[in-house]
Each structure stands twice: as C-alpha cells, then as structure tokens.
Tab-separated table of C-alpha atoms in Angstrom:
chain	number	residue	atom	x	y	z
A	1	UNK	CA	-10.914	10.467	-57.675
A	2	UNK	CA	-8.734	11.256	-60.606
A	3	UNK	CA	-8.655	14.936	-61.326
A	4	UNK	CA	-9.720	16.035	-57.980
A	5	UNK	CA	-8.044	19.183	-56.900
A	6	UNK	CA	-6.362	19.428	-53.506
A	7	UNK	CA	-9.428	21.636	-52.414
A	8	UNK	CA	-11.545	19.075	-53.125
A	9	UNK	CA	-9.690	16.544	-51.978
A	10	UNK	CA	-9.585	17.990	-48.619
A	11	UNK	CA	-13.543	18.335	-48.747
A	12	UNK	CA	-13.825	15.092	-49.024
A	13	UNK	CA	-11.310	14.111	-46.182
A	14	UNK	CA	-13.222	16.242	-43.862
A	15	UNK	CA	-16.449	15.189	-44.852
A	16	UNK	CA	-15.266	11.620	-44.411
A	17	UNK	CA	-14.052	12.088	-40.742
A	18	UNK	CA	-17.185	13.541	-39.750
A	19	UNK	CA	-19.472	10.790	-41.199
A	20	UNK	CA	-16.753	8.540	-39.342
A	21	UNK	CA	-17.249	9.955	-36.028
A	22	UNK	CA	-20.840	9.999	-36.551
A	23	UNK	CA	-21.098	6.128	-36.638
A	24	UNK	CA	-18.911	6.277	-33.978
A	25	UNK	CA	-20.715	8.088	-31.597
A	26	UNK	CA	-23.781	6.259	-32.385
A	27	UNK	CA	-22.468	3.116	-31.757
A	28	UNK	CA	-20.626	3.957	-28.824
A	29	UNK	CA	-22.564	6.832	-26.895
A	30	UNK	CA	-21.557	5.998	-23.795
A	31	UNK	CA	-17.798	6.805	-24.963
A	32	UNK	CA	-18.486	10.121	-24.232
A	33	UNK	CA	-19.275	9.258	-20.277
A	34	UNK	CA	-18.065	12.051	-18.297
A	35	UNK	CA	-17.274	14.718	-21.017
A	36	UNK	CA	-20.795	16.248	-21.311
A	37	UNK	CA	-22.888	17.598	-18.057
A	38	UNK	CA	-25.965	15.021	-17.270
A	39	UNK	CA	-29.157	17.081	-18.565
A	40	UNK	CA	-31.909	14.101	-17.745
A	41	UNK	CA	-33.427	15.631	-14.392
A	42	UNK	CA	-35.342	14.630	-11.428
A	43	UNK	CA	-37.661	17.314	-12.223
A	44	UNK	CA	-39.185	15.483	-14.873
A	45	UNK	CA	-40.967	13.340	-12.475
A	46	UNK	CA	-38.644	10.821	-10.607
A	47	UNK	CA	-39.938	11.887	-6.555
A	48	UNK	CA	-36.558	10.599	-5.091
A	49	UNK	CA	-32.584	11.120	-5.130
A	50	UNK	CA	-30.530	8.308	-4.389
A	51	UNK	CA	-26.891	8.788	-2.837
A	52	UNK	CA	-24.423	6.351	-2.270
A	53	UNK	CA	-20.951	5.621	-1.535
A	54	UNK	CA	-18.815	2.594	-1.569
A	55	UNK	CA	-14.951	1.843	-1.157
A	56	UNK	CA	-14.572	-0.828	-3.899
A	57	UNK	CA	-11.306	-2.060	-2.735
A	58	UNK	CA	-8.148	-1.602	-5.104
A	59	UNK	CA	-10.322	-1.956	-8.126
A	60	UNK	CA	-7.732	-1.887	-10.413
A	61	UNK	CA	-7.403	-3.534	-13.710
A	62	UNK	CA	-4.483	-6.053	-14.986
A	63	UNK	CA	-2.848	-3.346	-16.807
A	64	UNK	CA	0.771	-2.619	-14.664
A	65	UNK	CA	2.465	-0.321	-17.251
A	66	UNK	CA	0.542	2.805	-16.001
A	67	UNK	CA	1.014	1.348	-11.842
A	68	UNK	CA	3.595	3.703	-10.730
A	69	UNK	CA	3.818	2.050	-7.163
A	70	UNK	CA	5.117	-1.629	-6.016
A	71	UNK	CA	1.857	-1.672	-4.046
A	72	UNK	CA	-0.791	-1.130	-6.427
A	73	UNK	CA	1.234	-3.314	-8.771
A	74	UNK	CA	0.800	-6.001	-6.391
A	75	UNK	CA	-2.632	-5.305	-5.241
A	76	UNK	CA	-3.629	-5.173	-9.143
A	77	UNK	CA	-6.115	-7.726	-11.028
A	78	UNK	CA	-3.324	-10.398	-11.744
A	79	UNK	CA	-5.047	-11.879	-15.117
A	80	UNK	CA	-7.689	-10.411	-17.852
A	81	UNK	CA	-10.270	-12.825	-16.088
A	82	UNK	CA	-10.081	-11.911	-12.705
A	83	UNK	CA	-10.145	-8.031	-13.701
A	84	UNK	CA	-13.414	-9.366	-15.731
A	85	UNK	CA	-14.846	-10.879	-12.824
A	86	UNK	CA	-14.267	-7.795	-10.564
A	87	UNK	CA	-15.957	-5.045	-12.837
A	88	UNK	CA	-18.513	-7.372	-13.759
A	89	UNK	CA	-19.157	-8.099	-9.948
A	90	UNK	CA	-19.358	-4.487	-8.924
A	91	UNK	CA	-21.117	-3.422	-12.145
A	92	UNK	CA	-24.029	-6.200	-11.051
A	93	UNK	CA	-24.238	-4.682	-7.490
A	94	UNK	CA	-24.541	-1.203	-8.495
A	95	UNK	CA	-27.382	-2.114	-11.117
A	96	UNK	CA	-29.297	-3.578	-8.120
A	97	UNK	CA	-28.784	-0.600	-6.152
A	98	UNK	CA	-29.494	2.003	-9.187
A	99	UNK	CA	-28.394	4.870	-7.180
A	100	UNK	CA	-28.756	8.203	-8.675
A	101	UNK	CA	-25.344	9.472	-7.588
A	102	UNK	CA	-22.676	6.761	-6.377
A	103	UNK	CA	-19.189	7.741	-4.540
A	104	UNK	CA	-16.454	5.705	-5.051
A	105	UNK	CA	-13.283	5.498	-3.252
A	106	UNK	CA	-9.911	3.108	-3.991
A	107	UNK	CA	-10.510	3.155	-8.060
A	108	UNK	CA	-7.209	2.978	-10.053
A	109	UNK	CA	-7.643	5.802	-12.595
A	110	UNK	CA	-10.187	6.942	-15.164
A	111	UNK	CA	-10.089	4.249	-17.667
A	112	UNK	CA	-11.196	1.737	-14.869
A	113	UNK	CA	-14.164	3.808	-14.186
A	114	UNK	CA	-15.133	4.153	-17.752
A	115	UNK	CA	-14.741	0.391	-18.244
A	116	UNK	CA	-17.346	-0.029	-15.340
A	117	UNK	CA	-20.114	2.629	-16.052
A	118	UNK	CA	-20.162	0.755	-20.088
A	119	UNK	CA	-20.068	-2.579	-18.056
A	120	UNK	CA	-23.315	-1.123	-16.554
A	121	UNK	CA	-24.520	0.261	-19.552
A	122	UNK	CA	-24.070	-2.867	-22.188
A	123	UNK	CA	-24.769	-5.605	-19.553
A	124	UNK	CA	-27.603	-4.152	-17.217
A	125	UNK	CA	-29.098	-1.595	-19.924
A	126	UNK	CA	-28.304	1.360	-16.998
A	127	UNK	CA	-26.723	4.516	-18.228
A	128	UNK	CA	-24.137	6.280	-16.246
A	129	UNK	CA	-21.868	9.015	-16.770
A	130	UNK	CA	-18.482	9.828	-14.365
A	131	UNK	CA	-16.553	12.520	-13.026
A	132	UNK	CA	-12.887	11.880	-12.336
A	133	UNK	CA	-9.967	14.043	-11.703
A	134	UNK	CA	-6.625	12.738	-10.808
A	135	UNK	CA	-5.286	12.683	-7.555
A	136	UNK	CA	-2.200	12.618	-5.575
A	137	UNK	CA	-1.851	9.802	-3.471
A	138	UNK	CA	1.153	7.818	-5.408
A	139	UNK	CA	1.980	5.663	-2.515
A	140	UNK	CA	-1.081	3.978	-3.521
A	141	UNK	CA	-2.443	5.271	-6.817
A	142	UNK	CA	-5.734	5.106	-5.359
A	143	UNK	CA	-8.224	7.568	-6.574
A	144	UNK	CA	-12.004	8.397	-5.844
A	145	UNK	CA	-14.700	9.273	-9.117
A	146	UNK	CA	-18.578	9.705	-8.956
A	147	UNK	CA	-20.631	7.964	-11.189
A	148	UNK	CA	-24.431	9.381	-11.795
A	149	UNK	CA	-27.217	9.191	-13.740
A	150	UNK	CA	-28.287	12.611	-14.016
A	151	UNK	CA	-27.693	16.332	-12.630
A	152	UNK	CA	-23.842	16.922	-12.772
A	153	UNK	CA	-23.344	20.696	-13.933
A	154	UNK	CA	-19.790	20.738	-12.551
A	155	UNK	CA	-16.835	19.033	-10.831
A	156	UNK	CA	-13.340	19.817	-9.267
A	157	UNK	CA	-10.726	19.326	-6.739
A	158	UNK	CA	-9.478	22.383	-4.499
A	159	UNK	CA	-6.040	22.558	-2.342
A	160	UNK	CA	-5.591	24.741	0.978
A	161	UNK	CA	-4.537	28.268	0.786
A	162	UNK	CA	-1.131	29.308	1.547
A	163	UNK	CA	-2.374	30.929	4.734
A	164	UNK	CA	-3.835	27.599	5.391
A	165	UNK	CA	-0.514	25.783	4.959
A	166	UNK	CA	1.477	27.798	6.920
A	167	UNK	CA	-1.088	27.361	9.812
A	168	UNK	CA	-0.255	24.079	10.695
A	169	UNK	CA	-4.019	23.102	10.865
A	170	UNK	CA	-4.671	21.705	7.785
A	171	UNK	CA	-3.521	18.528	5.698
A	172	UNK	CA	-4.499	18.612	1.976
A	173	UNK	CA	-6.853	15.628	0.542
A	174	UNK	CA	-4.983	13.655	-1.911
A	175	UNK	CA	-8.464	11.666	-2.870
A	176	UNK	CA	-11.128	13.956	-3.317
A	177	UNK	CA	-13.943	15.372	-5.719
A	178	UNK	CA	-16.431	18.152	-5.519
A	179	UNK	CA	-19.699	18.464	-7.521
A	180	UNK	CA	-22.679	20.055	-8.171
A	181	UNK	CA	-25.951	18.596	-9.147
A	182	UNK	CA	-29.097	20.445	-10.514
A	183	UNK	CA	-32.393	19.054	-11.735
A	184	UNK	CA	-35.702	20.978	-12.637
A	185	UNK	CA	-35.659	24.827	-13.659
A	186	UNK	CA	-37.140	28.199	-12.408
A	187	UNK	CA	-38.405	27.652	-8.819
A	188	UNK	CA	-38.538	23.863	-9.166
A	189	UNK	CA	-34.611	23.983	-9.528
A	190	UNK	CA	-32.825	22.014	-6.976
A	191	UNK	CA	-29.280	21.620	-6.377
A	192	UNK	CA	-26.800	19.530	-4.505
A	193	UNK	CA	-22.831	20.045	-3.771
A	194	UNK	CA	-21.246	16.446	-2.811
A	195	UNK	CA	-17.714	16.207	-1.616
A	196	UNK	CA	-16.481	13.026	-2.266
A	197	UNK	CA	-13.493	11.893	-0.148
A	198	UNK	CA	-10.939	9.363	1.245
A	199	UNK	CA	-9.155	9.992	4.387
A	200	UNK	CA	-5.806	8.666	5.627
A	201	UNK	CA	-5.958	5.243	6.974
A	202	UNK	CA	-5.177	3.677	10.610
A	203	UNK	CA	-5.541	4.798	13.883
A	204	UNK	CA	-1.583	6.215	13.842
A	205	UNK	CA	-2.978	9.074	11.332
A	206	UNK	CA	-5.906	10.243	13.481
A	207	UNK	CA	-3.693	13.674	13.642
A	208	UNK	CA	-3.661	13.764	9.579
A	209	UNK	CA	-7.459	13.401	9.950
A	210	UNK	CA	-8.348	15.705	12.306
A	211	UNK	CA	-6.454	18.387	9.905
A	212	UNK	CA	-8.370	16.777	7.032
A	213	UNK	CA	-11.330	17.685	8.670
A	214	UNK	CA	-10.526	20.868	9.156
A	215	UNK	CA	-9.764	21.362	5.273
A	216	UNK	CA	-13.250	19.737	4.816
A	217	UNK	CA	-15.315	22.270	7.299
A	218	UNK	CA	-13.977	25.175	5.940
A	219	UNK	CA	-14.432	24.458	2.535
A	220	UNK	CA	-18.021	23.470	3.111
A	221	UNK	CA	-19.227	25.670	6.076
A	222	UNK	CA	-20.400	28.361	4.000
A	223	UNK	CA	-22.308	26.713	2.190
A	224	UNK	CA	-24.113	24.743	4.927
A	225	UNK	CA	-24.333	27.816	6.667
A	226	UNK	CA	-26.130	29.786	3.598
A	227	UNK	CA	-28.791	26.817	3.888
A	228	UNK	CA	-27.525	25.015	0.400
A	229	UNK	CA	-28.259	21.485	0.192
A	230	UNK	CA	-24.818	19.819	1.062
A	231	UNK	CA	-23.479	16.374	1.527
A	232	UNK	CA	-19.712	15.106	2.552
A	233	UNK	CA	-19.189	11.268	2.067
A	234	UNK	CA	-16.788	8.722	1.792
A	235	UNK	CA	-14.488	6.502	3.379
A	236	UNK	CA	-13.464	8.646	6.378
A	237	UNK	CA	-11.214	6.012	7.997
A	238	UNK	CA	-12.690	7.226	11.590
A	239	UNK	CA	-12.280	5.336	14.091
A	240	UNK	CA	-15.174	7.119	15.771
A	241	UNK	CA	-18.411	5.449	15.866
A	242	UNK	CA	-21.796	7.047	15.117
A	243	UNK	CA	-22.785	8.728	18.590
A	244	UNK	CA	-19.920	8.672	20.432
A	245	UNK	CA	-18.229	11.688	18.907
A	246	UNK	CA	-16.447	13.845	21.463
A	247	UNK	CA	-15.068	17.236	20.914
A	248	UNK	CA	-11.840	17.163	18.671
A	249	UNK	CA	-12.481	13.949	16.951
A	250	UNK	CA	-11.672	13.727	13.456
A	251	UNK	CA	-15.548	13.097	12.692
A	252	UNK	CA	-16.635	15.999	15.172
A	253	UNK	CA	-14.567	18.112	13.105
A	254	UNK	CA	-15.817	17.432	9.811
A	255	UNK	CA	-19.419	17.346	11.137
A	256	UNK	CA	-18.609	21.148	12.308
A	257	UNK	CA	-19.715	20.212	15.945
A	258	UNK	CA	-16.453	21.747	17.205
A	259	UNK	CA	-17.424	25.104	15.748
A	260	UNK	CA	-18.861	27.685	18.212
A	261	UNK	CA	-21.656	27.865	15.493
A	262	UNK	CA	-24.096	25.088	14.815
A	263	UNK	CA	-25.694	26.762	11.627
A	264	UNK	CA	-22.622	24.794	9.770
A	265	UNK	CA	-23.270	21.163	11.497
A	266	UNK	CA	-23.590	18.310	9.486
A	267	UNK	CA	-26.185	15.298	10.415
A	268	UNK	CA	-25.076	12.128	10.138
A	269	UNK	CA	-27.070	9.635	7.799
A	270	UNK	CA	-26.320	6.784	9.917
A	271	UNK	CA	-29.218	8.214	12.540
A	272	UNK	CA	-31.394	6.079	9.878
A	273	UNK	CA	-29.548	2.880	10.877
A	274	UNK	CA	-30.229	0.332	13.171
A	275	UNK	CA	-27.570	-0.292	15.552
A	276	UNK	CA	-26.837	-3.605	14.516
A	277	UNK	CA	-26.929	-2.464	11.014
A	278	UNK	CA	-24.173	0.307	11.005
A	279	UNK	CA	-21.196	-1.244	10.155
A	280	UNK	CA	-19.713	-0.727	6.692
A	281	UNK	CA	-16.596	-2.752	6.705
A	282	UNK	CA	-15.544	-6.118	7.429
A	283	UNK	CA	-13.626	-5.077	10.445
A	284	UNK	CA	-16.634	-4.062	12.128
A	285	UNK	CA	-16.013	-0.343	12.051
A	286	UNK	CA	-18.385	2.536	10.706
A	287	UNK	CA	-15.620	3.860	8.194
A	288	UNK	CA	-18.029	5.161	5.056
A	289	UNK	CA	-20.853	7.864	6.110
A	290	UNK	CA	-22.828	10.356	4.135
A	291	UNK	CA	-23.196	13.807	6.409
A	292	UNK	CA	-25.543	16.559	4.940
A	293	UNK	CA	-26.772	19.356	5.852
A	294	UNK	CA	-29.877	20.760	7.771
A	295	UNK	CA	-31.381	21.943	4.834
A	296	UNK	CA	-31.596	18.174	3.630
A	297	UNK	CA	-33.485	17.332	6.904
A	298	UNK	CA	-36.432	20.699	6.884
A	299	UNK	CA	-39.327	19.683	4.423
A	300	UNK	CA	-39.622	23.162	3.649
A	301	UNK	CA	-43.901	23.586	2.801
A	302	UNK	CA	-42.953	26.771	0.691
A	303	UNK	CA	-41.152	24.848	-1.888
A	304	UNK	CA	-40.179	21.241	-3.162
A	305	UNK	CA	-36.568	20.298	-2.394
A	306	UNK	CA	-34.871	16.797	-1.310
A	307	UNK	CA	-35.733	15.403	2.090
A	308	UNK	CA	-33.537	12.512	3.655
A	309	UNK	CA	-35.984	9.921	4.085
A	310	UNK	CA	-34.171	6.499	4.740
A	311	UNK	CA	-30.375	5.015	5.069
A	312	UNK	CA	-29.428	0.793	4.565
A	313	UNK	CA	-26.311	-0.735	4.621
A	314	UNK	CA	-25.824	-3.115	1.586
A	315	UNK	CA	-23.740	-5.705	3.137
A	316	UNK	CA	-25.983	-8.349	1.599
A	317	UNK	CA	-24.564	-7.558	-1.965
A	318	UNK	CA	-21.093	-7.683	-1.270
A	319	UNK	CA	-20.359	-10.843	1.178
A	320	UNK	CA	-20.309	-13.975	-0.834
A	321	UNK	CA	-20.571	-16.951	1.172
A	322	UNK	CA	-18.961	-16.885	4.569
A	323	UNK	CA	-17.101	-13.951	5.111
A	324	UNK	CA	-13.646	-13.877	4.188
A	325	UNK	CA	-10.956	-14.344	6.430
A	326	UNK	CA	-7.403	-12.795	6.290
A	327	UNK	CA	-6.852	-14.429	2.966
A	328	UNK	CA	-9.173	-11.471	1.798
A	329	UNK	CA	-6.077	-8.974	1.930
A	330	UNK	CA	-3.333	-11.941	1.720
A	331	UNK	CA	-4.334	-14.120	-1.117
A	332	UNK	CA	-7.678	-12.421	-2.485
A	333	UNK	CA	-7.545	-13.874	-5.971
A	334	UNK	CA	-6.979	-17.048	-4.818
A	335	UNK	CA	-10.274	-17.107	-2.740
A	336	UNK	CA	-12.752	-19.148	-5.218
A	337	UNK	CA	-14.775	-16.705	-7.269
A	338	UNK	CA	-18.261	-17.369	-5.922
A	339	UNK	CA	-16.950	-17.123	-2.091
A	340	UNK	CA	-14.783	-14.105	-2.626
A	341	UNK	CA	-16.308	-11.213	-1.134
A	342	UNK	CA	-16.411	-8.201	-3.472
A	343	UNK	CA	-14.943	-5.462	-1.280
A	344	UNK	CA	-13.644	-5.224	2.606
A	345	UNK	CA	-16.229	-1.998	2.288
A	346	UNK	CA	-20.277	-2.266	2.220
A	347	UNK	CA	-22.656	0.139	0.202
A	348	UNK	CA	-23.822	2.902	2.559
A	349	UNK	CA	-27.169	4.050	0.528
A	350	UNK	CA	-29.501	7.174	1.420
A	351	UNK	CA	-32.758	8.341	-0.092
A	352	UNK	CA	-33.668	11.793	-0.278
A	353	UNK	CA	-37.518	12.253	-1.305
A	354	UNK	CA	-38.690	15.088	-3.353
A	355	UNK	CA	-40.796	16.979	-1.531
C-alpha cells in the first residue's frame, strides 16, 4: 500500500471490516440469536403452536468468575466435561420435544442460553432464537429465559408501581420475562402474550407467593379481560394441586379466581392431564403450570386463531434409569452420567391448534 493516502487507507479498512463481518455472519448465523425478532411464521402453513415450560435445575456452566453467590458456585458444573454433558442432554430433550416456544427457569445467564441454542442447532439442526433479560435473584444467580422458533416481536420485564409497593399487597418478581409473539398478517394475524416466571420456593414462602400472584394478576388481567391470547407459565412453586385451589391460595390468586369478575380468569392446562400424569417435580408436586386465557379455549368460527388441544408431562425424557434419590441434590455430578436425571423438574408441553 505504498503511496496510498490516509483516506484511501481508511476506506480499505472499512471494506475489510465489512467483508470480515459478512464472513462471520455467514459462518455463525446463530451468533445473532435473540438480537433480531423472528419473522418465520405459523401463518405460513403450520397447524399448531406448541408452548412448553421446563425448569432445568441449575443450568450453570463450569466458569465460576461470573457467579456472585456461594450457592451458585457450589451448584455450577464442576468441570467442562460436566457442563458439556448437561448442555448436550438438555439440547437432546428439546430437540425431541421441538416446541415452538420453550420457557426456561434456573438458567445462569445469557451465555448459557446462547450456548444451548447453538448446541440445538449444530447437533440437531433445529434453529432457535432466545430472549433474556437479567433478573435480580442475587442469592442464587438463577434467571429465566425463552427460546423460540418463530414469532417474537417484543419482550420486557416489569416492576410494581410505587403505589403498589406502598400498599404492601404485592411483591416483585425477581425472575420473569414477558414476551409477545405474532404470526401471520392482516385478518390472519395471531398474537400471544406469555409471562414466564419462577416464584419464591418453599412452603413457608406462601405469603410472598400470594403477593407475587397479585402482581401477576394485576399485570395480566386487563389483557385477559379484553380477549387477548395470554399464557402465564413457569415454576410457581405452589403447593396447591390442580382442582384443590381455595380462595386466597397462591395459585387461585394468579388465576384470577379471587377477583369479582370471571372475565380475567385463567384456565389451567393441567385439566388436560390424567390424574396420574400431573406431577411435574420429583417430589410429587405440580410446581410447573401453563395457565391460559379463555380466548385460547374457544374455537371462534369467525376467524382462525389458537385453540388449546392437548397437554403432556414428559417425565420419560428426564429420568434416566431408576429415579435419583437424595444424591440428586447432595452429589449430583457424582451420579453416573447414564443414571443421572437431567433435572428435578419435567417438561410440561401444551399444543395449541390453528383453527
């Protein structure tokens, strides 16, 4: 480049960066996952939307420098081989399920979600994008995320107002994500709002879950009442089984059953599960739920929309060999890999038909 002036030199540098960036994008398209709203759509011929929720139980890599709490360091994968096993095992299950939208709980950070969608694409050939925003559970470093095949147009977190805080009736959700999906266009456009959350655990935290439930209901009730397609899902940690909700229970509050109106009520997809197939946690509890608005339960003859069709809990994809005992929590990575259960939660999957 002898004799090239500064302007020419700068132009060559810009061209080099553009070309290099283009090569990187072509070689690693999934590096942009989560940065661009999905545009592929159910309106192009798919006959259903499958929504799933799964608590991955300490989905943490082996890199400890970004773990802020002692607990998260203790629960992280102890080696790269262990992290590879966990990521690859979870990817295998997701590839088997192939949900349109999967709401995840107990993920460490954006990096592990990115590595997961890369694993699914590179090993199983299925393209997912992801939505993630840092939460505020600094005691565990746990967060939530959403991975999806198509339809995402926006996502966010919310906080209670000063008026809500002063009332003492509400409690913030440290781990949650709200996302809107759309498919199709014009009169064929279909929309779905999903709130993915992970509520406070343990029976003694019942009062805090009540207050978190009031906040969820306050956020979602107007959308539900107006006829929007709404799903509230995640790990609720509720001790209430389906069909045993009583006034004032955390689950009853979330579903809107305690409010004067029935227009804002959410239905529970557990109603589609046989009595002996409703457990979503190794303890025998039904912690994981997919609640949906009445609009998703009605087949409107005047227009095509999403209508709930079926539900299933996939325990079979998580439990390997005999179900783990106490060692699952005390010495997880010491259990032989072919006997180690992937999580203490099982995926809950609900299909919505386009009708």
